[in-house]
Structure formats: C-alpha cells, structure tokens
CSV table of C-alpha atoms in Angstrom, one decimal:
chain,number,residue,atom,x,y,z
A,1,MET,CA,-38.6,24.4,0.5
A,2,GLN,CA,-37.3,22.2,-2.3
A,3,SER,CA,-33.9,23.8,-1.7
A,4,LYS,CA,-33.8,23.3,2.0
A,5,LYS,CA,-34.8,19.6,1.4
A,6,LEU,CA,-31.6,19.3,-1.1
A,7,LEU,CA,-29.4,20.8,1.8
A,8,THR,CA,-30.8,18.2,4.4
A,9,GLU,CA,-30.1,15.4,1.7
A,10,ALA,CA,-26.7,16.9,1.2
A,11,ASN,CA,-25.6,16.7,4.9
A,12,ALA,CA,-27.4,13.3,5.3
A,13,ARG,CA,-24.8,12.0,2.5
A,14,LEU,CA,-21.8,13.7,4.2
A,15,LYS,CA,-22.8,12.1,7.6
A,16,ALA,CA,-23.2,8.7,5.9
A,17,GLY,CA,-19.6,9.0,4.3
A,18,ASN,CA,-18.4,10.0,7.8
A,19,ILE,CA,-17.2,13.4,6.6
A,20,LYS,CA,-17.7,15.2,9.6
A,21,VAL,CA,-18.2,18.5,7.9
A,22,SER,CA,-21.7,20.0,7.7
A,23,ILE,CA,-23.1,22.5,5.2
A,24,ILE,CA,-25.2,25.3,6.5
A,25,LEU,CA,-27.1,28.2,5.4
A,26,LYS,CA,-26.4,31.9,6.3
A,27,ARG,CA,-28.2,34.8,4.5
A,28,ASN,CA,-29.0,32.6,1.5
A,29,THR,CA,-25.3,31.6,1.1
A,30,LEU,CA,-23.6,28.3,2.0
A,31,TYR,CA,-20.9,27.8,4.6
A,32,LEU,CA,-19.0,24.7,5.9
A,33,GLN,CA,-18.9,24.1,9.5
A,34,THR,CA,-16.5,21.6,11.4
A,35,THR,CA,-13.6,21.7,13.9
A,36,LEU,CA,-10.8,23.7,12.6
A,37,PRO,CA,-7.3,24.9,14.1
A,38,PRO,CA,-7.6,28.5,15.4
A,39,LYS,CA,-7.3,31.2,12.6
A,40,PRO,CA,-4.1,33.1,12.6
A,41,THR,CA,-5.7,36.1,14.4
A,42,SER,CA,-7.5,34.2,17.0
A,43,THR,CA,-6.5,34.0,20.6
A,44,LYS,CA,-7.7,30.5,21.1
A,45,ALA,CA,-5.1,27.7,21.3
A,46,LYS,CA,-7.1,24.6,20.3
A,47,PRO,CA,-9.2,23.5,17.4
A,48,HIS,CA,-12.8,24.3,17.7
A,49,GLN,CA,-16.1,24.5,16.0
A,50,GLN,CA,-15.8,27.3,13.0
A,51,GLN,CA,-17.4,28.1,9.8
A,52,VAL,CA,-16.0,28.6,6.3
A,53,ASN,CA,-17.2,31.1,3.8
A,54,LEU,CA,-17.4,29.6,0.5
A,55,GLY,CA,-17.5,32.9,-1.4
A,56,GLY,CA,-21.1,33.3,-2.5
A,57,VAL,CA,-22.2,30.0,-3.2
A,58,TYR,CA,-26.0,30.0,-3.2
A,59,LEU,CA,-28.5,27.6,-1.9
A,60,ASN,CA,-29.7,25.8,-5.2
A,61,ALA,CA,-28.8,22.3,-6.7
A,62,ALA,CA,-25.6,23.6,-8.4
A,63,GLY,CA,-24.5,25.5,-5.2
A,64,LEU,CA,-25.0,22.3,-3.2
A,65,LYS,CA,-23.0,20.1,-5.4
A,66,ARG,CA,-20.0,22.6,-5.1
A,67,ALA,CA,-20.5,22.6,-1.2
A,68,GLU,CA,-20.4,19.0,-1.0
A,69,ALA,CA,-17.1,18.9,-3.2
A,70,GLU,CA,-15.7,21.7,-1.0
A,71,ALA,CA,-16.7,19.8,2.2
A,72,LEU,CA,-14.6,16.8,0.9
A,73,ARG,CA,-11.7,18.8,0.1
A,74,LEU,CA,-11.8,20.3,3.6
A,75,ARG,CA,-12.0,16.9,5.0
A,76,ASN,CA,-9.0,15.6,2.9
A,77,GLU,CA,-6.8,18.6,4.0
A,78,LEU,CA,-7.5,18.1,7.6
A,79,THR,CA,-6.9,14.3,7.5
A,80,MET,CA,-3.7,14.9,5.6
A,81,GLU,CA,-2.7,17.5,8.0
A,82,ARG,CA,-2.6,20.2,5.2
A,83,PHE,CA,-5.3,22.6,6.1
A,84,ASP,CA,-4.2,26.2,6.0
A,85,TRP,CA,-6.6,29.0,6.7
A,86,ALA,CA,-4.8,31.1,3.9
A,87,ASN,CA,-6.5,28.6,1.4
A,88,TRP,CA,-9.8,29.2,2.6
A,89,SER,CA,-10.2,32.8,3.0
A,90,ARG,CA,-13.1,34.3,0.7
A,91,SER,CA,-10.7,35.4,-1.9
A,92,GLN,CA,-8.9,32.3,-2.1
A,93,VAL,CA,-11.9,29.9,-2.8
A,94,ASP,CA,-11.5,28.9,-6.4
A,95,PRO,CA,-14.2,29.7,-9.0
A,96,LEU,CA,-15.5,26.7,-10.9
A,97,GLY,CA,-13.4,27.1,-13.8
A,98,GLU,CA,-10.2,27.2,-11.7
A,99,ARG,CA,-10.5,24.1,-9.5
A,100,THR,CA,-7.3,22.4,-8.4
A,101,ILE,CA,-7.1,18.5,-8.8
A,102,ALA,CA,-8.1,18.2,-5.2
A,103,ASP,CA,-11.2,20.1,-5.7
A,104,TRP,CA,-12.0,17.9,-8.8
A,105,VAL,CA,-11.3,14.6,-7.0
A,106,ALA,CA,-13.6,15.8,-4.1
A,107,ALA,CA,-16.4,16.7,-6.6
A,108,PHE,CA,-15.8,13.4,-8.5
A,109,GLU,CA,-16.2,11.6,-5.2
A,110,VAL,CA,-19.7,13.2,-4.5
A,111,ASP,CA,-20.8,12.5,-8.0
A,112,TYR,CA,-19.6,8.7,-7.8
A,113,PHE,CA,-21.5,8.0,-4.6
A,114,ASN,CA,-24.4,10.2,-5.8
A,115,ARG,CA,-24.8,7.4,-8.4
A,116,ARG,CA,-24.2,4.2,-6.3
A,117,GLU,CA,-25.1,3.3,-2.8
A,118,ARG,CA,-22.1,4.0,-0.3
A,119,ASN,CA,-21.5,0.7,1.4
A,120,PRO,CA,-18.4,-1.3,2.3
A,121,ALA,CA,-18.1,-2.8,-1.1
A,122,SER,CA,-18.5,0.3,-2.9
A,123,GLU,CA,-16.0,2.1,-0.8
A,124,THR,CA,-13.3,-0.8,-1.4
A,125,THR,CA,-13.9,-0.2,-5.2
A,126,TRP,CA,-13.7,3.4,-5.0
A,127,GLU,CA,-10.4,3.2,-2.6
A,128,LYS,CA,-8.7,0.8,-4.8
A,129,ASP,CA,-9.7,1.7,-8.2
A,130,TYR,CA,-9.9,5.7,-7.9
A,131,LEU,CA,-8.6,7.1,-4.7
A,132,MET,CA,-5.3,5.2,-4.8
A,133,PRO,CA,-4.3,6.4,-8.2
A,134,PHE,CA,-6.0,9.9,-7.5
A,135,ARG,CA,-3.5,10.4,-4.6
A,136,ARG,CA,-0.5,10.4,-6.9
A,137,LEU,CA,-1.8,13.3,-8.8
A,138,PRO,CA,-0.2,17.0,-7.6
A,139,GLN,CA,-3.2,17.9,-5.7
A,140,GLN,CA,-2.7,21.5,-5.6
A,141,GLN,CA,-2.1,22.1,-9.5
A,142,LEU,CA,-4.9,22.8,-12.0
A,143,ILE,CA,-6.1,19.7,-13.8
A,144,SER,CA,-4.5,19.2,-17.5
A,145,ALA,CA,-3.9,16.4,-20.1
A,146,ALA,CA,-0.4,16.8,-19.5
A,147,ILE,CA,-0.4,16.3,-15.7
A,148,LEU,CA,-2.6,13.2,-16.0
A,149,ILE,CA,-0.5,11.5,-18.7
A,150,GLN,CA,2.9,12.3,-16.9
A,151,THR,CA,1.3,10.7,-13.7
A,152,ALA,CA,-0.1,7.7,-15.4
A,153,GLN,CA,3.6,7.2,-17.0
A,154,LEU,CA,5.0,6.9,-13.5
A,155,TYR,CA,3.5,3.5,-13.3
A,156,PRO,CA,5.2,0.5,-15.1
A,157,PRO,CA,4.0,-0.2,-18.3
A,158,ASP,CA,1.7,-3.2,-19.2
A,159,THR,CA,0.8,-3.6,-15.3
A,160,ARG,CA,-2.4,-3.7,-13.8
A,161,CYS,CA,-1.6,-0.4,-11.7
A,162,ARG,CA,-0.8,1.4,-14.9
A,163,GLN,CA,-4.2,0.2,-16.3
A,164,ARG,CA,-6.3,1.2,-13.3
A,165,ALA,CA,-4.3,4.6,-13.0
A,166,CYS,CA,-5.3,5.4,-17.0
A,167,ASN,CA,-9.1,4.3,-16.3
A,168,ALA,CA,-9.4,6.7,-13.2
A,169,TYR,CA,-7.7,9.4,-14.8
A,170,GLY,CA,-9.8,9.1,-17.9
A,171,ARG,CA,-12.9,9.4,-15.9
A,172,LEU,CA,-11.8,12.1,-14.0
A,173,ALA,CA,-10.9,14.0,-17.2
A,174,LYS,CA,-14.2,13.2,-18.5
A,175,PHE,CA,-15.8,14.8,-15.5
A,176,ALA,CA,-13.7,17.7,-15.5
A,177,GLY,CA,-14.1,18.4,-19.2
A,178,VAL,CA,-10.4,17.7,-19.9
A,179,ASP,CA,-9.8,16.4,-23.3
A,180,VAL,CA,-7.0,13.8,-23.1
A,181,ALA,CA,-6.1,10.5,-24.9
A,182,ILE,CA,-5.3,8.6,-21.8
A,183,ALA,CA,-6.4,5.3,-23.2
A,184,GLU,CA,-3.2,5.0,-25.5
A,185,TYR,CA,-1.2,4.5,-22.3
A,186,ARG,CA,-3.1,1.7,-20.8
A,187,GLY,CA,-0.7,-0.8,-22.1
A,188,ARG,CA,-1.3,-4.6,-22.8
A,189,TYR,CA,-2.0,-5.7,-19.3
A,190,SER,CA,-4.4,-8.9,-19.0
A,191,SER,CA,-5.2,-10.7,-15.6
A,192,GLY,CA,-4.7,-13.9,-17.6
A,193,ALA,CA,-1.3,-13.1,-18.3
A,194,VAL,CA,0.0,-13.4,-14.7
A,195,ASN,CA,2.6,-15.9,-14.3
A,196,PRO,CA,1.3,-19.2,-12.7
A,197,ARG,CA,2.3,-19.6,-9.1
A,198,ASP,CA,2.9,-22.8,-7.1
A,199,LEU,CA,-0.2,-23.2,-5.0
A,200,PRO,CA,-0.2,-24.9,-1.5
A,201,SER,CA,-0.9,-28.6,-1.6
A,202,ASP,CA,-3.9,-29.9,0.3
A,203,GLU,CA,-1.4,-31.4,2.7
A,204,ALA,CA,0.2,-28.0,3.4
A,205,ILE,CA,-3.1,-26.6,3.9
A,206,ILE,CA,-4.0,-29.0,6.3
A,207,GLN,CA,-0.7,-28.8,8.2
A,208,THR,CA,-1.4,-24.8,8.4
A,209,ILE,CA,-5.0,-25.4,9.8
A,210,GLU,CA,-3.8,-27.9,12.3
A,211,GLY,CA,-0.8,-26.0,13.4
A,212,MET,CA,-2.7,-22.9,14.2
A,213,ASP,CA,-2.9,-22.5,18.0
A,214,ASN,CA,-5.5,-19.6,17.9
A,215,PRO,CA,-9.1,-21.2,17.3
A,216,ALA,CA,-10.4,-18.2,15.8
A,217,TRP,CA,-7.7,-17.9,13.1
A,218,ARG,CA,-7.7,-21.6,12.7
A,219,PHE,CA,-11.7,-21.3,11.8
A,220,ALA,CA,-11.0,-18.4,9.4
A,221,ILE,CA,-8.1,-20.0,7.5
A,222,ALA,CA,-10.4,-23.2,7.2
A,223,LEU,CA,-13.3,-21.1,6.0
A,224,MET,CA,-10.9,-19.7,3.0
A,225,ALA,CA,-9.7,-23.1,2.3
A,226,THR,CA,-12.7,-25.0,2.3
A,227,TYR,CA,-15.0,-22.3,0.3
A,228,GLY,CA,-12.4,-20.2,-1.6
A,229,LEU,CA,-13.6,-17.2,0.1
A,230,ARG,CA,-12.0,-13.7,-0.4
A,231,ASP,CA,-10.3,-12.6,2.9
A,232,HIS,CA,-12.9,-10.1,3.9
A,233,GLU,CA,-15.7,-12.7,3.1
A,234,ILE,CA,-15.0,-14.6,6.3
A,235,PHE,CA,-16.5,-11.7,8.2
A,236,HIS,CA,-19.8,-11.9,6.2
A,237,VAL,CA,-20.5,-15.7,6.5
A,238,ASP,CA,-23.7,-17.0,8.0
A,239,LEU,CA,-22.5,-19.2,10.7
A,240,GLN,CA,-25.5,-20.5,11.9
A,241,ALA,CA,-26.6,-21.7,8.3
A,242,LEU,CA,-23.1,-23.3,8.0
A,243,GLN,CA,-23.9,-25.9,10.8
A,244,GLU,CA,-26.5,-27.6,8.4
A,245,PRO,CA,-25.4,-30.7,6.2
A,246,PRO,CA,-23.8,-30.6,3.6
A,247,GLY,CA,-22.0,-27.6,5.1
A,248,VAL,CA,-23.1,-24.9,2.6
A,249,CYS,CA,-21.5,-21.5,3.1
A,250,THR,CA,-23.7,-18.5,2.8
A,251,VAL,CA,-21.8,-15.3,2.1
A,252,LEU,CA,-24.0,-12.4,3.1
A,253,GLU,CA,-22.3,-9.6,1.5
A,254,GLY,CA,-18.7,-8.7,0.1
A,255,LYS,CA,-17.1,-7.7,-3.1
A,256,THR,CA,-19.8,-9.7,-5.2
A,257,GLY,CA,-22.8,-9.7,-2.8
A,258,TRP,CA,-24.7,-12.8,-1.5
A,259,ARG,CA,-23.9,-16.3,-2.6
A,260,GLN,CA,-23.6,-19.6,-1.6
A,261,VAL,CA,-20.4,-22.1,-1.7
A,262,TRP,CA,-20.5,-25.9,-1.3
A,263,PRO,CA,-17.5,-27.3,0.5
A,264,CYS,CA,-14.4,-28.6,-1.5
A,265,ARG,CA,-13.3,-30.8,0.4
A,266,ARG,CA,-16.5,-31.8,2.4
A,267,GLU,CA,-14.6,-33.5,5.2
A,268,TRP,CA,-12.9,-30.1,5.9
A,269,TRP,CA,-16.1,-28.7,6.7
A,270,GLU,CA,-16.8,-31.7,9.0
A,271,LEU,CA,-13.2,-31.3,10.7
A,272,TYR,CA,-12.5,-27.6,10.7
A,273,CYS,CA,-15.8,-25.6,10.1
A,274,LYS,CA,-18.7,-27.6,11.6
A,275,GLY,CA,-19.4,-26.5,15.1
A,276,HIS,CA,-19.9,-23.0,16.8
A,277,PHE,CA,-16.7,-21.4,16.2
A,278,LYS,CA,-15.8,-17.7,16.6
A,279,ARG,CA,-14.1,-15.5,13.9
A,280,PRO,CA,-11.0,-13.2,14.6
A,281,ASN,CA,-12.2,-10.3,16.8
A,282,LEU,CA,-11.7,-7.7,14.1
A,283,THR,CA,-13.5,-4.7,13.2
A,284,ALA,CA,-13.2,-2.6,10.0
A,285,ARG,CA,-15.4,0.0,8.1
A,286,ARG,CA,-14.1,-1.2,4.7
A,287,ASN,CA,-13.8,-4.8,3.1
A,288,SER,CA,-10.3,-3.9,2.0
A,289,ASP,CA,-9.5,-3.0,5.8
A,290,TYR,CA,-10.3,-6.6,6.6
A,291,GLY,CA,-8.0,-7.8,3.9
A,292,VAL,CA,-5.3,-5.8,5.1
A,293,LYS,CA,-5.6,-7.2,8.7
A,294,VAL,CA,-5.8,-10.7,7.5
A,295,ALA,CA,-2.8,-10.4,5.4
A,296,GLN,CA,-0.9,-8.7,8.2
A,297,PHE,CA,-1.7,-11.6,10.3
A,298,PHE,CA,-0.2,-14.3,7.8
A,299,ASN,CA,2.7,-12.1,7.5
A,300,ARG,CA,3.3,-11.9,11.3
A,301,ARG,CA,2.9,-15.6,11.5
A,302,LYS,CA,5.1,-16.2,8.4
A,303,LEU,CA,2.6,-18.7,7.2
A,304,PRO,CA,3.8,-20.4,4.1
A,305,MET,CA,1.1,-19.1,1.9
A,306,LEU,CA,-0.8,-16.0,1.1
A,307,PRO,CA,-4.5,-15.6,2.0
A,308,TYR,CA,-5.4,-15.5,-1.8
A,309,ASP,CA,-3.6,-18.6,-2.4
A,310,LEU,CA,-6.4,-20.3,-0.4
A,311,ARG,CA,-8.9,-19.3,-2.8
A,312,HIS,CA,-6.7,-20.1,-5.8
A,313,ALA,CA,-6.3,-23.6,-4.5
A,314,TRP,CA,-9.9,-24.1,-4.1
A,315,ALA,CA,-10.5,-23.1,-7.8
A,316,ALA,CA,-7.8,-25.7,-8.9
A,317,ARG,CA,-9.2,-28.2,-6.5
A,318,THR,CA,-12.6,-28.0,-8.2
A,319,ALA,CA,-11.2,-28.9,-11.4
A,320,VAL,CA,-9.3,-31.8,-10.0
A,321,PHE,CA,-12.7,-33.1,-8.8
A,322,GLY,CA,-14.5,-32.4,-11.9
A,323,LEU,CA,-17.0,-29.6,-11.0
A,324,ASP,CA,-18.5,-27.9,-13.9
A,325,PRO,CA,-16.2,-24.7,-14.4
A,326,ALA,CA,-19.5,-22.4,-14.7
A,327,ILE,CA,-20.6,-24.0,-11.2
A,328,ALA,CA,-17.3,-23.2,-9.6
A,329,ALA,CA,-17.2,-19.7,-11.2
A,330,LYS,CA,-20.8,-19.0,-9.5
A,331,MET,CA,-19.6,-20.2,-6.3
A,332,MET,CA,-16.5,-18.1,-6.4
A,333,GLY,CA,-18.6,-15.0,-7.4
A,334,HIS,CA,-17.3,-14.0,-10.8
A,335,ASP,CA,-18.4,-15.1,-14.3
A,336,LEU,CA,-17.1,-18.0,-16.4
A,337,SER,CA,-14.8,-15.9,-18.5
A,338,VAL,CA,-12.9,-14.6,-15.5
A,339,HIS,CA,-12.8,-18.1,-14.2
A,340,THR,CA,-11.3,-19.6,-17.4
A,341,ARG,CA,-9.0,-16.5,-18.1
A,342,ILE,CA,-7.5,-16.4,-14.6
A,343,TYR,CA,-7.9,-19.6,-12.8
A,344,HIS,CA,-7.0,-22.0,-15.5
A,345,GLN,CA,-3.5,-20.5,-15.2
A,346,PHE,CA,-3.2,-22.1,-11.7
A,347,LEU,CA,-3.4,-25.7,-13.0
A,348,ASN,CA,0.1,-26.6,-12.5
A,349,GLN,CA,1.7,-30.0,-13.4
A,350,SER,CA,0.8,-31.5,-10.0
A,351,ILE,CA,-2.9,-30.5,-10.5
A,352,LEU,CA,-3.0,-31.7,-13.9
A,353,GLN,CA,-1.7,-35.0,-12.8
A,354,ALA,CA,-4.2,-35.4,-10.0
A,355,ALA,CA,-7.0,-34.6,-12.3
A,356,TRP,CA,-5.8,-37.3,-15.0
A,357,GLU,CA,-5.5,-40.0,-12.2
A,358,ARG,CA,-9.0,-39.1,-10.9
A,359,SER,CA,-10.4,-39.5,-14.4
A,360,GLN,CA,-8.8,-43.0,-14.7
A,361,ARG,CA,-10.6,-44.6,-11.7
C-alpha cells in the first residue's frame, strides 16, 4: 500500500509539472505511458497512447525515482523531436551506472523539485540557472569531469553566464557522483562590476508613458517606472489595493514573493496608475515568459529604454530623494548588500548632481 501511495504521488508530481507522461504498474514492474510515434513494426500511421518498458524497474522508492527521471527524459526527447524507439527498447534502457547526461539532468530535475515547491518563481530559477546551461552539454554522452569542464569553457571568462554554468555543472556533478574541480573555472565575475549605463531621465520616462497609444501598455510602463517593478511583477499586482492613497503597490508574487512598494514619484501614481486600468492581455506559465513578452514589446515599439532600465531608474531616484537604502532595498525585493553592490553603480553624474542640489535646499 505504501508503494502504491508513492506511485500516486509520483504521477501527481509529473502532472503538476505538465510532463504528460504517466508511470503505470504491470506485474510489479514500472512502465511509462504517453502518446508516442508508431513503432517501426506498427501498421499505424499516427502517434497514439503506448507504453515503454523500463527494463525491470520495480515498484519501490528507488524504482519510482528512476521512473520519474525516465519520464522527464522521455518528455524532453519528444519535445525536442529526438525520440527514437531504438533508444527505448528493453535492451537499450541504461542501467543506473551508465546514464547519459540527459538521464542525469532528468533525474536532477526530479530531485530539484522534490526539495522545493514547483511554482512560476521556482520554474524561472530552474530554467535560467540550471536548464539553460544544461542544454549546452552533449546530451547523449556519459557524464564526466572532462565534458563538464570543456562545456563550461565555452562561455566567455569572467562573465555571469560562465559563473552560472559552473554552479549548475558543479551541482549536477555532485548529484551524479562525479569528482570535478569546476569551481576553478568560475572566474572573477561580480554583479557589482557591470559597467554603469545611462539611465533614462524622468522627462524621457514621462514622454514614453504619455506617448504610448495602447492604454494597457501605458499602465504597465507606468507601474514599472513608478514602483521599480521587475517586468513580470506587473502581472502580479493587487490592482484594487493600488487605488487607495498614498498609492502603495502590493506585489502578490514573483521572483522574491510578496512585498509592498511606495510610489517614487507620487504624482506618477496620481497621473498614470490611479484608476481602474487594465494590464496587457498576456498569459504565461512562467515569470520568465512574461519577461520575454514584455521585452519583445519594448523592442517592437523601439522604445528608448529597456524594461529593467525603469527599475534601475527607480533605485537611482530613491537615492536622489534621500530614501534610506535599506528601505529602498526592501521595497525592491532584495537585501541591502545587493542594493549597495549593484544599484549604486547607476548613480551617474546627473543623478549625483540632482542629489547634491536637493541636499542644499
């Protein structure tokens, strides 16, 4: 009974992850079931529901962990249109000690979401910090220290992407029991070392907002500018609470969860955010998907700024207005060390001049 409960829980996790592959029990061994292309010997022409023999994987905790990993591997092959029945015959199912990189990545994903809730925020982290670097690995080769190091070295030295890849490969190596000194290749990247950019002035932001002919996108840009929101957070704002003075913006969920932000500038709330506005009619399963769609809109309209420039400008504006950095960091959804290390670099000469002039009044 306990094993069958574990089977039910495993299938629930696959369903929650939109995997569309189920694990079934036949004669005390586990099979996968999903829609698959016809077998080479079949007379059928179209994909249909079929079962995959996992080669003697039994109904127990270890067997179910293996079956979940194989389900993810199967899903990935179908998604990338790489499925081949020859790789799934009973004789071709790899024993635990001879898994390919694709197998280990699939097993790692199962373990990753067994340790944390699967939601839009965690899926965004998974895709950006793990899945993207994992995709660069040669999927059908056996995992080894040499392959992990060689792939990490494909990224430019001393960059965020090199650092992210080394972190991901190091965790995968530890999970697979591979001894590799991958940390030596991380480089000297620091988010605080990014070159300062010229932020849009408040005048340029106002022109962009007022020049937007689409009311929904006008509202979205105003939200990002007035509250320093991340691109995906505009879709998680409590619009009803936004109507109450002094215009506090409540972010219900997102990369850093629930938080509240006060407007900077307050008149922007009164002019552009106060009122029963509608957001852009976008749907997405992950926060990163919202971010992509927002960036695409800015690019199509050839706007004179990037979405995150509005967030950076908000941070700089709070410094000009004398808001305590610890309070600004709290409103932005990160700690003070991040705020000091990253956002102080955006204080260019014009911002420093404005802050000085304000201090002299």
